[in-house]
Amino acid sequence: MNIFLIIAVAFLPALFSLWMIRKSHMQRETQMRQATMSFPRTQLGQNSRLGLSDRYYLEGVGYLIGDISCRYNAKSGYVRCAVNPSGPCEGCRYYEPREFTTDNEKKV
């Protein structure tokens, strides 16, 4: 009988600790669920809803957004540029035309 009492008393702190850990995990999960339910759904797809006129397909590269003639264009389907990633490109104060070089200029 004493052996069972000693074993029970020895395991009580570990069981209490496990119970507290499980309780905190459940509370955190509940808080996360409440936060996701209260988050406005209109903001979830904000970055994925790009204007169709701003997105175009370039053969060999793929889908791009933004003004490809700008020096800072990221040449990406997700980010317009480094200085103004969310856009728009029209009237951007950071616009700088890209300098294109020909094959003859590269050889010289």
PDB file of C-alpha atoms in Angstrom:
ATOM      1  CA  MET A   1       0.000   0.000   0.000  1.00  0.00           C
ATOM      2  CA  ASN A   2       2.828   2.407   0.831  1.00  0.00           C
ATOM      3  CA  ILE A   3       4.486   1.686  -2.531  1.00  0.00           C
ATOM      4  CA  PHE A   4       1.356   2.782  -4.422  1.00  0.00           C
ATOM      5  CA  LEU A   5       1.110   5.944  -2.357  1.00  0.00           C
ATOM      6  CA  ILE A   6       4.766   6.792  -3.028  1.00  0.00           C
ATOM      7  CA  ILE A   7       4.341   6.176  -6.779  1.00  0.00           C
ATOM      8  CA  ALA A   8       1.154   8.282  -6.871  1.00  0.00           C
ATOM      9  CA  VAL A   9       2.818  11.162  -5.020  1.00  0.00           C
ATOM     10  CA  ALA A  10       5.877  10.897  -7.321  1.00  0.00           C
ATOM     11  CA  PHE A  11       3.752  11.154 -10.466  1.00  0.00           C
ATOM     12  CA  LEU A  12       1.504  13.989  -9.262  1.00  0.00           C
ATOM     13  CA  PRO A  13       3.855  16.871 -10.219  1.00  0.00           C
ATOM     14  CA  ALA A  14       4.384  15.424 -13.712  1.00  0.00           C
ATOM     15  CA  LEU A  15       0.648  14.890 -14.219  1.00  0.00           C
ATOM     16  CA  PHE A  16      -0.102  18.395 -12.959  1.00  0.00           C
ATOM     17  CA  SER A  17       2.502  19.814 -15.347  1.00  0.00           C
ATOM     18  CA  LEU A  18       1.053  17.911 -18.305  1.00  0.00           C
ATOM     19  CA  TRP A  19      -2.434  19.094 -17.389  1.00  0.00           C
ATOM     20  CA  MET A  20      -1.267  22.734 -17.265  1.00  0.00           C
ATOM     21  CA  ILE A  21       0.532  22.436 -20.618  1.00  0.00           C
ATOM     22  CA  ARG A  22      -2.564  20.944 -22.253  1.00  0.00           C
ATOM     23  CA  LYS A  23      -4.759  23.658 -20.748  1.00  0.00           C
ATOM     24  CA  SER A  24      -2.486  26.450 -22.067  1.00  0.00           C
ATOM     25  CA  HIS A  25      -2.411  24.858 -25.528  1.00  0.00           C
ATOM     26  CA  MET A  26      -6.200  24.706 -25.605  1.00  0.00           C
ATOM     27  CA  GLN A  27      -6.461  28.366 -24.527  1.00  0.00           C
ATOM     28  CA  ARG A  28      -3.978  29.438 -27.204  1.00  0.00           C
ATOM     29  CA  GLU A  29      -5.827  27.439 -29.856  1.00  0.00           C
ATOM     30  CA  THR A  30      -9.116  29.042 -28.817  1.00  0.00           C
ATOM     31  CA  GLN A  31      -7.573  32.524 -28.982  1.00  0.00           C
ATOM     32  CA  MET A  32      -6.118  31.847 -32.431  1.00  0.00           C
ATOM     33  CA  ARG A  33      -9.463  30.553 -33.676  1.00  0.00           C
ATOM     34  CA  GLN A  34     -11.232  33.657 -32.346  1.00  0.00           C
ATOM     35  CA  ALA A  35      -8.632  35.922 -33.927  1.00  0.00           C
ATOM     36  CA  THR A  36      -9.001  34.285 -37.332  1.00  0.00           C
ATOM     37  CA  MET A  37     -12.783  34.473 -37.131  1.00  0.00           C
ATOM     38  CA  SER A  38     -12.728  38.178 -36.249  1.00  0.00           C
ATOM     39  CA  PHE A  39     -10.168  39.066 -38.953  1.00  0.00           C
ATOM     40  CA  PRO A  40     -11.880  40.837 -41.871  1.00  0.00           C
ATOM     41  CA  ARG A  41     -11.959  38.566 -44.884  1.00  0.00           C
ATOM     42  CA  THR A  42     -11.554  41.438 -47.332  1.00  0.00           C
ATOM     43  CA  GLN A  43      -7.919  41.869 -46.290  1.00  0.00           C
ATOM     44  CA  LEU A  44      -6.965  38.215 -46.750  1.00  0.00           C
ATOM     45  CA  GLY A  45      -6.558  38.358 -50.505  1.00  0.00           C
ATOM     46  CA  GLN A  46      -5.383  41.939 -50.758  1.00  0.00           C
ATOM     47  CA  ASN A  47      -2.031  41.120 -52.363  1.00  0.00           C
ATOM     48  CA  SER A  48      -3.467  38.483 -54.676  1.00  0.00           C
ATOM     49  CA  ARG A  49      -6.156  40.792 -56.081  1.00  0.00           C
ATOM     50  CA  LEU A  50      -4.066  42.722 -58.533  1.00  0.00           C
ATOM     51  CA  GLY A  51      -5.643  44.806 -61.222  1.00  0.00           C
ATOM     52  CA  LEU A  52      -5.985  42.838 -64.430  1.00  0.00           C
ATOM     53  CA  SER A  53      -4.705  45.802 -66.434  1.00  0.00           C
ATOM     54  CA  ASP A  54      -1.517  45.837 -64.328  1.00  0.00           C
ATOM     55  CA  ARG A  55      -0.744  42.156 -64.881  1.00  0.00           C
ATOM     56  CA  TYR A  56       0.446  40.815 -68.214  1.00  0.00           C
ATOM     57  CA  TYR A  57       2.168  37.772 -69.676  1.00  0.00           C
ATOM     58  CA  LEU A  58       5.637  38.059 -71.208  1.00  0.00           C
ATOM     59  CA  GLU A  59       6.731  35.142 -73.377  1.00  0.00           C
ATOM     60  CA  GLY A  60       9.650  33.279 -71.833  1.00  0.00           C
ATOM     61  CA  VAL A  61       9.337  35.097 -68.493  1.00  0.00           C
ATOM     62  CA  GLY A  62       5.783  34.525 -67.292  1.00  0.00           C
ATOM     63  CA  TYR A  63       3.284  36.844 -65.630  1.00  0.00           C
ATOM     64  CA  LEU A  64       4.600  40.251 -64.608  1.00  0.00           C
ATOM     65  CA  ILE A  65       3.017  43.200 -62.844  1.00  0.00           C
ATOM     66  CA  GLY A  66       3.952  46.833 -63.001  1.00  0.00           C
ATOM     67  CA  ASP A  67       5.739  48.916 -65.620  1.00  0.00           C
ATOM     68  CA  ILE A  68       8.537  46.849 -67.166  1.00  0.00           C
ATOM     69  CA  SER A  69      10.202  49.991 -68.534  1.00  0.00           C
ATOM     70  CA  CYS A  70      10.970  51.146 -64.968  1.00  0.00           C
ATOM     71  CA  ARG A  71      14.467  50.571 -63.629  1.00  0.00           C
ATOM     72  CA  TYR A  72      13.137  49.267 -60.286  1.00  0.00           C
ATOM     73  CA  ASN A  73      10.643  46.745 -61.711  1.00  0.00           C
ATOM     74  CA  ALA A  74      11.071  43.395 -59.975  1.00  0.00           C
ATOM     75  CA  LYS A  75      10.113  41.353 -63.057  1.00  0.00           C
ATOM     76  CA  SER A  76       7.834  39.300 -60.832  1.00  0.00           C
ATOM     77  CA  GLY A  77       4.200  38.292 -60.783  1.00  0.00           C
ATOM     78  CA  TYR A  78       3.929  39.121 -57.084  1.00  0.00           C
ATOM     79  CA  VAL A  79       5.968  42.295 -56.419  1.00  0.00           C
ATOM     80  CA  ARG A  80       6.034  45.364 -58.641  1.00  0.00           C
ATOM     81  CA  CYS A  81       9.302  46.919 -57.542  1.00  0.00           C
ATOM     82  CA  ALA A  82      11.662  47.444 -54.632  1.00  0.00           C
ATOM     83  CA  VAL A  83      10.650  50.999 -53.753  1.00  0.00           C
ATOM     84  CA  ASN A  84       6.869  50.784 -54.348  1.00  0.00           C
ATOM     85  CA  PRO A  85       5.901  47.095 -54.114  1.00  0.00           C
ATOM     86  CA  SER A  86       2.155  47.588 -53.765  1.00  0.00           C
ATOM     87  CA  GLY A  87       1.947  50.188 -56.553  1.00  0.00           C
ATOM     88  CA  PRO A  88       0.410  51.697 -58.521  1.00  0.00           C
ATOM     89  CA  CYS A  89       3.022  52.458 -61.169  1.00  0.00           C
ATOM     90  CA  GLU A  90       1.096  55.345 -62.748  1.00  0.00           C
ATOM     91  CA  GLY A  91       2.517  58.601 -61.410  1.00  0.00           C
ATOM     92  CA  CYS A  92       5.093  56.902 -59.172  1.00  0.00           C
ATOM     93  CA  ARG A  93       7.681  59.430 -58.020  1.00  0.00           C
ATOM     94  CA  TYR A  94      10.428  56.782 -58.035  1.00  0.00           C
ATOM     95  CA  TYR A  95      10.040  55.942 -61.725  1.00  0.00           C
ATOM     96  CA  GLU A  96      13.304  55.879 -63.635  1.00  0.00           C
ATOM     97  CA  PRO A  97      13.451  54.658 -67.222  1.00  0.00           C
ATOM     98  CA  ARG A  98      15.504  51.536 -67.758  1.00  0.00           C
ATOM     99  CA  GLU A  99      18.617  51.973 -69.877  1.00  0.00           C
ATOM    100  CA  PHE A 100      18.638  49.368 -72.612  1.00  0.00           C
ATOM    101  CA  THR A 101      21.926  48.490 -74.262  1.00  0.00           C
ATOM    102  CA  THR A 102      22.362  46.936 -77.676  1.00  0.00           C
ATOM    103  CA  ASP A 103      24.725  44.118 -78.507  1.00  0.00           C
ATOM    104  CA  ASN A 104      27.143  46.584 -80.182  1.00  0.00           C
ATOM    105  CA  GLU A 105      27.437  48.677 -77.003  1.00  0.00           C
ATOM    106  CA  LYS A 106      28.258  45.594 -74.919  1.00  0.00           C
ATOM    107  CA  LYS A 107      31.175  44.615 -77.144  1.00  0.00           C
ATOM    108  CA  VAL A 108      32.851  48.033 -76.949  1.00  0.00           C
TER     109      VAL A 108
END
